[in-house]
PDB file of C-alpha atoms in Angstrom:
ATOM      1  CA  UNK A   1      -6.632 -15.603   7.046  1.00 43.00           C
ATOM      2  CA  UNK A   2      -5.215 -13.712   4.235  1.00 45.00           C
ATOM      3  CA  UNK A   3      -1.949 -12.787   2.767  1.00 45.00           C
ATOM      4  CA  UNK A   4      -0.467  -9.420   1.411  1.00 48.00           C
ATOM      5  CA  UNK A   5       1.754  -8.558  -1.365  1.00 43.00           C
ATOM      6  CA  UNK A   6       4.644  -6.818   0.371  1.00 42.00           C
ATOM      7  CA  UNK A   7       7.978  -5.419  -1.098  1.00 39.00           C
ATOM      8  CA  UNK A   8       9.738  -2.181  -2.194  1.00 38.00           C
ATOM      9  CA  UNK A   9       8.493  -2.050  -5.962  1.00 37.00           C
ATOM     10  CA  UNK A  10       6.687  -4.584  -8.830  1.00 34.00           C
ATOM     11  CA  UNK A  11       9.461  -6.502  -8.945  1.00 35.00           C
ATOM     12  CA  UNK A  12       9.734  -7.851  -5.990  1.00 33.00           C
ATOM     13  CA  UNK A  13       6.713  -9.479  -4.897  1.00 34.00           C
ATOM     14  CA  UNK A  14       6.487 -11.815  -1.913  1.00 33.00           C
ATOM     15  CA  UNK A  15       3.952 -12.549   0.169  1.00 35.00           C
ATOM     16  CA  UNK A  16       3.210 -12.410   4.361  1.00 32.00           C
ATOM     17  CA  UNK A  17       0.614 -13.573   6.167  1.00 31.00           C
ATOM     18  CA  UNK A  18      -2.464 -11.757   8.141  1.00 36.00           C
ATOM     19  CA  UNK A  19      -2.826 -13.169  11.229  1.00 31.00           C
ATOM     20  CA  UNK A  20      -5.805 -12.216  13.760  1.00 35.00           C
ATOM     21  CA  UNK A  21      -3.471 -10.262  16.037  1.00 34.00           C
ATOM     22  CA  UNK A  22       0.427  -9.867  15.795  1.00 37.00           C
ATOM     23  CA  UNK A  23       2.925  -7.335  17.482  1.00 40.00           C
ATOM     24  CA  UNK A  24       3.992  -4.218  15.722  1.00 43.00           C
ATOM     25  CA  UNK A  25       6.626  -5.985  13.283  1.00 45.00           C
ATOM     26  CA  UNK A  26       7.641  -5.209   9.741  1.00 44.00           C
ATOM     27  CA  UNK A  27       9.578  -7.489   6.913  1.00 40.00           C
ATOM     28  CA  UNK A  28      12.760  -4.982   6.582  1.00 38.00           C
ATOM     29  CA  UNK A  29      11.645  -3.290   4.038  1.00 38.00           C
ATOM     30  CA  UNK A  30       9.005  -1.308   6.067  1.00 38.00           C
ATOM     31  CA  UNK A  31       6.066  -3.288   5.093  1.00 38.00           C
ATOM     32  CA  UNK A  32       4.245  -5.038   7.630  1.00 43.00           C
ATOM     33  CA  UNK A  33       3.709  -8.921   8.404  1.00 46.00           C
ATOM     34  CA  UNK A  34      -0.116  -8.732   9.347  1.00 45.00           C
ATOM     35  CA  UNK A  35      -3.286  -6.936   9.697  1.00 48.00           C
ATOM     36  CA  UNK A  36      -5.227  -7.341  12.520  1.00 45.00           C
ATOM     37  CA  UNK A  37      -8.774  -9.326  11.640  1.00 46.00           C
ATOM     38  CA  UNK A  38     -10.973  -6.073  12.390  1.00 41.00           C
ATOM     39  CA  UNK A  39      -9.160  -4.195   9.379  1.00 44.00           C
ATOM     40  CA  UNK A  40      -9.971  -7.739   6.742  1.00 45.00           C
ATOM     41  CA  UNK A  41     -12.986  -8.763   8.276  1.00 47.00           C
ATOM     42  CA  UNK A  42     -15.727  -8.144   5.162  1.00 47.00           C
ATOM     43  CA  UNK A  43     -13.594 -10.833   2.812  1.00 53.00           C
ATOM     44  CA  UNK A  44     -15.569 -10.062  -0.028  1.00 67.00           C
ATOM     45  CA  UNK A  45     -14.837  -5.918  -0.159  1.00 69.00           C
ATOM     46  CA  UNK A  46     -10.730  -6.955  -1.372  1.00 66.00           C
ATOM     47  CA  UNK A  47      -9.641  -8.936  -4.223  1.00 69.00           C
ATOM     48  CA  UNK A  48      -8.061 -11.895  -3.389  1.00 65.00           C
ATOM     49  CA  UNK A  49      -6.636 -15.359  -5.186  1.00 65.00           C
ATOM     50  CA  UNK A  50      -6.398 -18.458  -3.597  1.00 61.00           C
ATOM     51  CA  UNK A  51      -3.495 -20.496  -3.925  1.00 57.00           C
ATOM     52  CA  UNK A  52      -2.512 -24.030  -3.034  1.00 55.00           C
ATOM     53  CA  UNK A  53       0.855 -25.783  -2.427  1.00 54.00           C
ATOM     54  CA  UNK A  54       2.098 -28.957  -1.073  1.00 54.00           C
ATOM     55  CA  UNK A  55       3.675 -27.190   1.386  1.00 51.00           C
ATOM     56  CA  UNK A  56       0.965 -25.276   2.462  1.00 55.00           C
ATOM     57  CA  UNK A  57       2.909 -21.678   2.449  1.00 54.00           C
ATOM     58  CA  UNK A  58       0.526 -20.478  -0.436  1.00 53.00           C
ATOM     59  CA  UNK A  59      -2.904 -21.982   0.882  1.00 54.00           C
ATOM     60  CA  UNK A  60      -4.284 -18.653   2.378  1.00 58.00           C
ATOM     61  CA  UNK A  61      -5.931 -16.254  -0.143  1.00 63.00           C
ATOM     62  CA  UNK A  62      -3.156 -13.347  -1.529  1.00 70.00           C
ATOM     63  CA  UNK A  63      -4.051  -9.880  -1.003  1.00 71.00           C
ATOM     64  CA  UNK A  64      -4.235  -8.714  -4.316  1.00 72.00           C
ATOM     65  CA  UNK A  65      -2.445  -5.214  -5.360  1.00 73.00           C
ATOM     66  CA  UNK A  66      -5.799  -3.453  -7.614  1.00 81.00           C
ATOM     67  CA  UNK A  67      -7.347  -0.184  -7.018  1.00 81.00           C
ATOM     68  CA  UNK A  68     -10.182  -1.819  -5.514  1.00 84.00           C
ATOM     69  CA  UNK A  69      -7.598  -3.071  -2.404  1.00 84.00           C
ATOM     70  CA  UNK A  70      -5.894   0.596  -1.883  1.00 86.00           C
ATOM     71  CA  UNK A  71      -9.231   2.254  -1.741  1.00 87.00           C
ATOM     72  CA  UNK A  72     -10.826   0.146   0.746  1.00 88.00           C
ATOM     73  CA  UNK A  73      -7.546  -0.200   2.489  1.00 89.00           C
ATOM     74  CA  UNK A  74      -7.309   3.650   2.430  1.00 90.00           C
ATOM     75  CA  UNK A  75     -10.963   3.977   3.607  1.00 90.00           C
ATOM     76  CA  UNK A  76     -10.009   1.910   6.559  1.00 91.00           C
ATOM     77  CA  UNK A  77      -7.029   4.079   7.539  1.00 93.00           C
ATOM     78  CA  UNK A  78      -8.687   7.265   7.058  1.00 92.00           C
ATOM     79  CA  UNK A  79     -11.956   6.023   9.762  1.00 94.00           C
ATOM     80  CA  UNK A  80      -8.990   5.074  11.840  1.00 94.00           C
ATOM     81  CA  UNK A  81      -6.784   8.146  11.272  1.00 93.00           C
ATOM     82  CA  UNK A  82     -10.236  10.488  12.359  1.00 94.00           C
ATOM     83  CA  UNK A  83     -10.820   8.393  15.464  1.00 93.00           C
ATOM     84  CA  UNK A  84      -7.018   8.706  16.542  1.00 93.00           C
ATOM     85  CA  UNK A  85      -7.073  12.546  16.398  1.00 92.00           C
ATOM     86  CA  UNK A  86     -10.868  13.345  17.588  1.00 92.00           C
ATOM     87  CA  UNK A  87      -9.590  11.150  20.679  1.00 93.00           C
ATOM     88  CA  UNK A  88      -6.248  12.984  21.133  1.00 92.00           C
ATOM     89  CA  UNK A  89      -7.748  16.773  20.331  1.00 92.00           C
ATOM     90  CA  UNK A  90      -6.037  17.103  17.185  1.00 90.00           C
ATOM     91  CA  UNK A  91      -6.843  18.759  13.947  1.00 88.00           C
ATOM     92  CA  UNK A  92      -6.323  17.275  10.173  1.00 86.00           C
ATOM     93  CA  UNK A  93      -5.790  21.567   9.017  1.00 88.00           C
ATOM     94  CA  UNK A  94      -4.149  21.688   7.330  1.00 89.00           C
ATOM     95  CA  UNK A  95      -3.743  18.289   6.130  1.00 92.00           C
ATOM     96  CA  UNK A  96      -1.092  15.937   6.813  1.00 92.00           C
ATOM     97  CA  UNK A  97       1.037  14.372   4.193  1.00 94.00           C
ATOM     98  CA  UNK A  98       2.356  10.680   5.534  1.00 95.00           C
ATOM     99  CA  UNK A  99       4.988   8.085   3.980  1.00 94.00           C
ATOM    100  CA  UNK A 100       6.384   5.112   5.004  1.00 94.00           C
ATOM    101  CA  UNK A 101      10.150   5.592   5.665  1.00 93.00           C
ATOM    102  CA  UNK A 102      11.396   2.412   3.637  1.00 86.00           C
ATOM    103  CA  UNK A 103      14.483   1.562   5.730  1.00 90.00           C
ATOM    104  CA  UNK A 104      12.186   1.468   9.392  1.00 93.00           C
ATOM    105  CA  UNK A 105       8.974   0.925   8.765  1.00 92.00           C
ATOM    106  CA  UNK A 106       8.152   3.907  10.697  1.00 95.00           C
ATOM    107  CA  UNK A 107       5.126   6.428   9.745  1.00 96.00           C
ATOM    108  CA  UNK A 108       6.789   9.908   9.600  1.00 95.00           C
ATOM    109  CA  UNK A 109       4.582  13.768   8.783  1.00 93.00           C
ATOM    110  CA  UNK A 110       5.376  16.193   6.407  1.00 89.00           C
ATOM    111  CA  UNK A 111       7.994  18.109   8.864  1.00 79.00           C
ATOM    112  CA  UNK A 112       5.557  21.549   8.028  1.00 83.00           C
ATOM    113  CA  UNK A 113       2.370  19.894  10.220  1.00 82.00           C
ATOM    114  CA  UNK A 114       2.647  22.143  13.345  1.00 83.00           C
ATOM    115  CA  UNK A 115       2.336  19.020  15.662  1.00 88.00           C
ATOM    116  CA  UNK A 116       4.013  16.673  13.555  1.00 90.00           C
ATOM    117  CA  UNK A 117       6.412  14.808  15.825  1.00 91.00           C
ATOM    118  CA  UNK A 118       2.951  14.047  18.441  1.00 92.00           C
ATOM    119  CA  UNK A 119       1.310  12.555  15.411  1.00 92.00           C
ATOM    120  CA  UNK A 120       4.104  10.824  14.326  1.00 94.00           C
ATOM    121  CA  UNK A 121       4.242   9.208  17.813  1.00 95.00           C
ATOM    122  CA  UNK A 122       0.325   8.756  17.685  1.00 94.00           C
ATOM    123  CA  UNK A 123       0.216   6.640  14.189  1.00 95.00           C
ATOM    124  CA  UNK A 124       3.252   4.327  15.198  1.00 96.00           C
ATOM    125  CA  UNK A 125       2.182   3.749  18.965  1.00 96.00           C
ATOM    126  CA  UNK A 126      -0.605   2.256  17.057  1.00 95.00           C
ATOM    127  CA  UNK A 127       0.107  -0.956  15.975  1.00 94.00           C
ATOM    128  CA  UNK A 128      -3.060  -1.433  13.425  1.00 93.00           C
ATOM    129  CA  UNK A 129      -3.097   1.890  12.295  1.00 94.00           C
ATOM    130  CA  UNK A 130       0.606   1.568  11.271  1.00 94.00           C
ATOM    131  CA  UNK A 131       0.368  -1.480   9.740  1.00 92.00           C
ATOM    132  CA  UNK A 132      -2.359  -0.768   7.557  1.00 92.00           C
ATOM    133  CA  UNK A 133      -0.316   2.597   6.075  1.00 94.00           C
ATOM    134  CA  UNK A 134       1.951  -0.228   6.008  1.00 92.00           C
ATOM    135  CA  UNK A 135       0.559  -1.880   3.939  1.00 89.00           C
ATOM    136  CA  UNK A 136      -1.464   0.683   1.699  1.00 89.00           C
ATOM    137  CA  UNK A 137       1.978   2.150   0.602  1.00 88.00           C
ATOM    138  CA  UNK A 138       3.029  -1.815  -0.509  1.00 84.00           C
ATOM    139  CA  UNK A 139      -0.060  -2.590  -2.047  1.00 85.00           C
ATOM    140  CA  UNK A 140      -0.202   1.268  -3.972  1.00 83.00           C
ATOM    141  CA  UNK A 141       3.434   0.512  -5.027  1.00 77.00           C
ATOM    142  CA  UNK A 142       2.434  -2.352  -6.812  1.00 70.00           C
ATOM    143  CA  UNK A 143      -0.608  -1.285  -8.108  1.00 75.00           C
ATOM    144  CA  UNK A 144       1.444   1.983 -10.088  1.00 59.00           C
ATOM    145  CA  UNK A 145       3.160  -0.297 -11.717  1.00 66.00           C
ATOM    146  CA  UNK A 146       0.880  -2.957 -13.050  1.00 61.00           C
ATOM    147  CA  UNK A 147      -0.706  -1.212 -15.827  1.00 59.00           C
ATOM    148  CA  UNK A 148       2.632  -0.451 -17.548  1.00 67.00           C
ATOM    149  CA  UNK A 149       3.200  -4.403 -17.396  1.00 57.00           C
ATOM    150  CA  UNK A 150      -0.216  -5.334 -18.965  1.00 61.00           C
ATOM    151  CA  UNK A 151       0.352  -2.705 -21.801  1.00 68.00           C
ATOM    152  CA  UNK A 152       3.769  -4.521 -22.552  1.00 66.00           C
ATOM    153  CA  UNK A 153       1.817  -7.566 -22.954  1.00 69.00           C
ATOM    154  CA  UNK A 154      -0.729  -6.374 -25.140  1.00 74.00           C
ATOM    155  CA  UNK A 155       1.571  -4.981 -27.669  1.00 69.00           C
ATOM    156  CA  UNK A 156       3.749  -8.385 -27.389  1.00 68.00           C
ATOM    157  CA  UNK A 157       0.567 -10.308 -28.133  1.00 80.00           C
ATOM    158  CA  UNK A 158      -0.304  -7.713 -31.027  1.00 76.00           C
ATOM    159  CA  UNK A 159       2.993  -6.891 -32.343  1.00 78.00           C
ATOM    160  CA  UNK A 160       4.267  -8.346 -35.900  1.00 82.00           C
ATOM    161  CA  UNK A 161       7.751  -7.271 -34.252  1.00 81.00           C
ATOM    162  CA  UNK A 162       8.009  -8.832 -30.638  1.00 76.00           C
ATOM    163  CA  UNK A 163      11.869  -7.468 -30.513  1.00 82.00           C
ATOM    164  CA  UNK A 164      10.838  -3.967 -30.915  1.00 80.00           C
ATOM    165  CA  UNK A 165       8.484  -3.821 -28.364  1.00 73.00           C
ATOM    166  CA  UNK A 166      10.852  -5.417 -26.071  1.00 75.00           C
ATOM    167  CA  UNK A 167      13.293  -2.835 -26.958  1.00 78.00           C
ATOM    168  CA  UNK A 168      10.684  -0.479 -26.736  1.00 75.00           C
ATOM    169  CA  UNK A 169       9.834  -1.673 -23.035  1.00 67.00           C
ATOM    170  CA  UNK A 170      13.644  -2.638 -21.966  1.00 70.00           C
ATOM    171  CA  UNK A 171      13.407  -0.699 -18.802  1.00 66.00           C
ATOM    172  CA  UNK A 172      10.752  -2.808 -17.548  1.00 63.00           C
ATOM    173  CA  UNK A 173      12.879  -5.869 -17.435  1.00 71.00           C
ATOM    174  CA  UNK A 174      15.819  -4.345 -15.207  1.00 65.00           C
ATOM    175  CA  UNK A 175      15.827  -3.122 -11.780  1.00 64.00           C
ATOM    176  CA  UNK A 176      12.973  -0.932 -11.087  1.00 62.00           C
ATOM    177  CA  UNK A 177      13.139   2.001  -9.518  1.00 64.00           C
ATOM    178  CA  UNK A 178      11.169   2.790  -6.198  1.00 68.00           C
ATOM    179  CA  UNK A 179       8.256   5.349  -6.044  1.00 74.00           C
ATOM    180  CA  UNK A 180       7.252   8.302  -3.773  1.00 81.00           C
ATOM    181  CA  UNK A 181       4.509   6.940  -2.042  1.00 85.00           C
ATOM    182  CA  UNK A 182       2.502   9.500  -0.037  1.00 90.00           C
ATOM    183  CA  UNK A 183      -0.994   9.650   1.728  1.00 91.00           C
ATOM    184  CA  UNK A 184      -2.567  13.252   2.534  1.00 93.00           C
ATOM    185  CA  UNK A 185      -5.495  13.306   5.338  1.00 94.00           C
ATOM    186  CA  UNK A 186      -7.581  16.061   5.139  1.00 91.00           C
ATOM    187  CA  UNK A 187      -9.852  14.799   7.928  1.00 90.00           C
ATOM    188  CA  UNK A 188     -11.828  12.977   6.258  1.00 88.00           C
ATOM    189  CA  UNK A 189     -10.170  10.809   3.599  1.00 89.00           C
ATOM    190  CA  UNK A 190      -7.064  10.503   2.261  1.00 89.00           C
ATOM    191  CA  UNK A 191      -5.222  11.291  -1.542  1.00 88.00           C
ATOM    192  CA  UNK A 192      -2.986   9.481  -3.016  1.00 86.00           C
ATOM    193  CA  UNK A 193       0.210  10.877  -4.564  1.00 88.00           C
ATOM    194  CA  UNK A 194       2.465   8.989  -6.499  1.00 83.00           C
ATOM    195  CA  UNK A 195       6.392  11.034  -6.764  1.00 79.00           C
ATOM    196  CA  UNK A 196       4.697  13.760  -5.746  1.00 74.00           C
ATOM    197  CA  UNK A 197       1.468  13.564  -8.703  1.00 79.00           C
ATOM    198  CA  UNK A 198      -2.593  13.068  -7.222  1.00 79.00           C
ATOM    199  CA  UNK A 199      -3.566   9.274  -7.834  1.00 70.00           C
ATOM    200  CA  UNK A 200      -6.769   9.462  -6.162  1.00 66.00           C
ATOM    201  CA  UNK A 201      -8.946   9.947  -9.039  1.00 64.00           C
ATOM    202  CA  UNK A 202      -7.182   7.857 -11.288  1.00 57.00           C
ATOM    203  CA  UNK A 203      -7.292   4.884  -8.198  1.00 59.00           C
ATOM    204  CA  UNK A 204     -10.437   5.896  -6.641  1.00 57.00           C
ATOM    205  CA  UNK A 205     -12.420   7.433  -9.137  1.00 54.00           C
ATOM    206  CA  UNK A 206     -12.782  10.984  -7.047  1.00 49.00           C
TER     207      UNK A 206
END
């Protein structure tokens, strides 16, 4: 079993479990409680940690938010996403631009798809397939932000001057605000954009 880091931005991290099967639920912040087994089944193609506690709410190995997690994640979703149309006659032309509306949990289309209300209804009738855009969009949200974090800390370890680069890096230590986080299937694999800029090569490497 394995957990995922869930949550509206960096700051905010909790974790939920992954149970072998589980109803189509979300945590109120429209990111999802589980993955089916099928989606995690290859362990060793994520990065995980493994955690212990006395109280046994951290023993199952944490989903991990890396580049490594949203592309395999994404690979996942975009077999799924091909299956779901070839079965229901649909195209991916031109292709469809997907987010995660943050206050449902629902998977909604970018409103200029010509059938986007019957894919809409496709994606969330399916309870793994929403879940796992789910959480790609939690995981990516995390993942955006990371980097900036890990260059604070290298310049606090560096710096002569620790107050200036706090000062310097003040925003990172209030709230933080929440990203545009949007998946585009062509067909055959999806882009990333991050407030509206392409991710994918920067998070895939293509």
């Amino acid at each position: 079993m394995l957990s995922s880091i869930s949550g509206n931005h960096a700051g905010t991290m909790s974790e939920v479990s992954l149970p072998n099967k589980r109803g189509d639920q979300d945590n109120g912040d429209g990111f999802p409680e589980g993955l089916s087994s099928a989606s995690l089944r290859v362990v060793e193609r994520f990065d995980v940690a493994d955690f212990s506690a006395a109280s046994g709410l951290l023993s199952d190995p944490l989903l991990l938010p890396t580049t490594r997690n949203v592309k395999e994640l994404s690979a996942d979703l975009s077999a799924k996403l091909a299956h779901l149309l070839s079965h229901a006659e649909m195209s991916a032309q031109p292709p469809i631009e997907f987010r995660v509306d943050g206050r449902t949990g629902s998977i909604r289309a970018n409103s200029d798809f010509p059938e986007a209300q019957r894919i809409e209804e496709l994606v969330n009738a399916d309870p793994e397939v929403k879940r796992l855009f789910q959480t790609v969009n939690a995981i990516s949200s995390h993942t955006w932000e990371i980097p900036k974090h890990l260059q604070f800390q290298r310049e606090y370890l560096a710096s002569d001057n620790p107050e200036q680069v706090v000062a310097k890096y003040s925003s990172l230590f209030g709230p933080q605000p929440g990203h545009d986080i949007s998946m585009v299937f062509d067909g055959s694999a999806i882009r990333m954009l991050v407030d509206g800029r392409d991710w994918t090569q920067a998070c895939f490497g293509r």
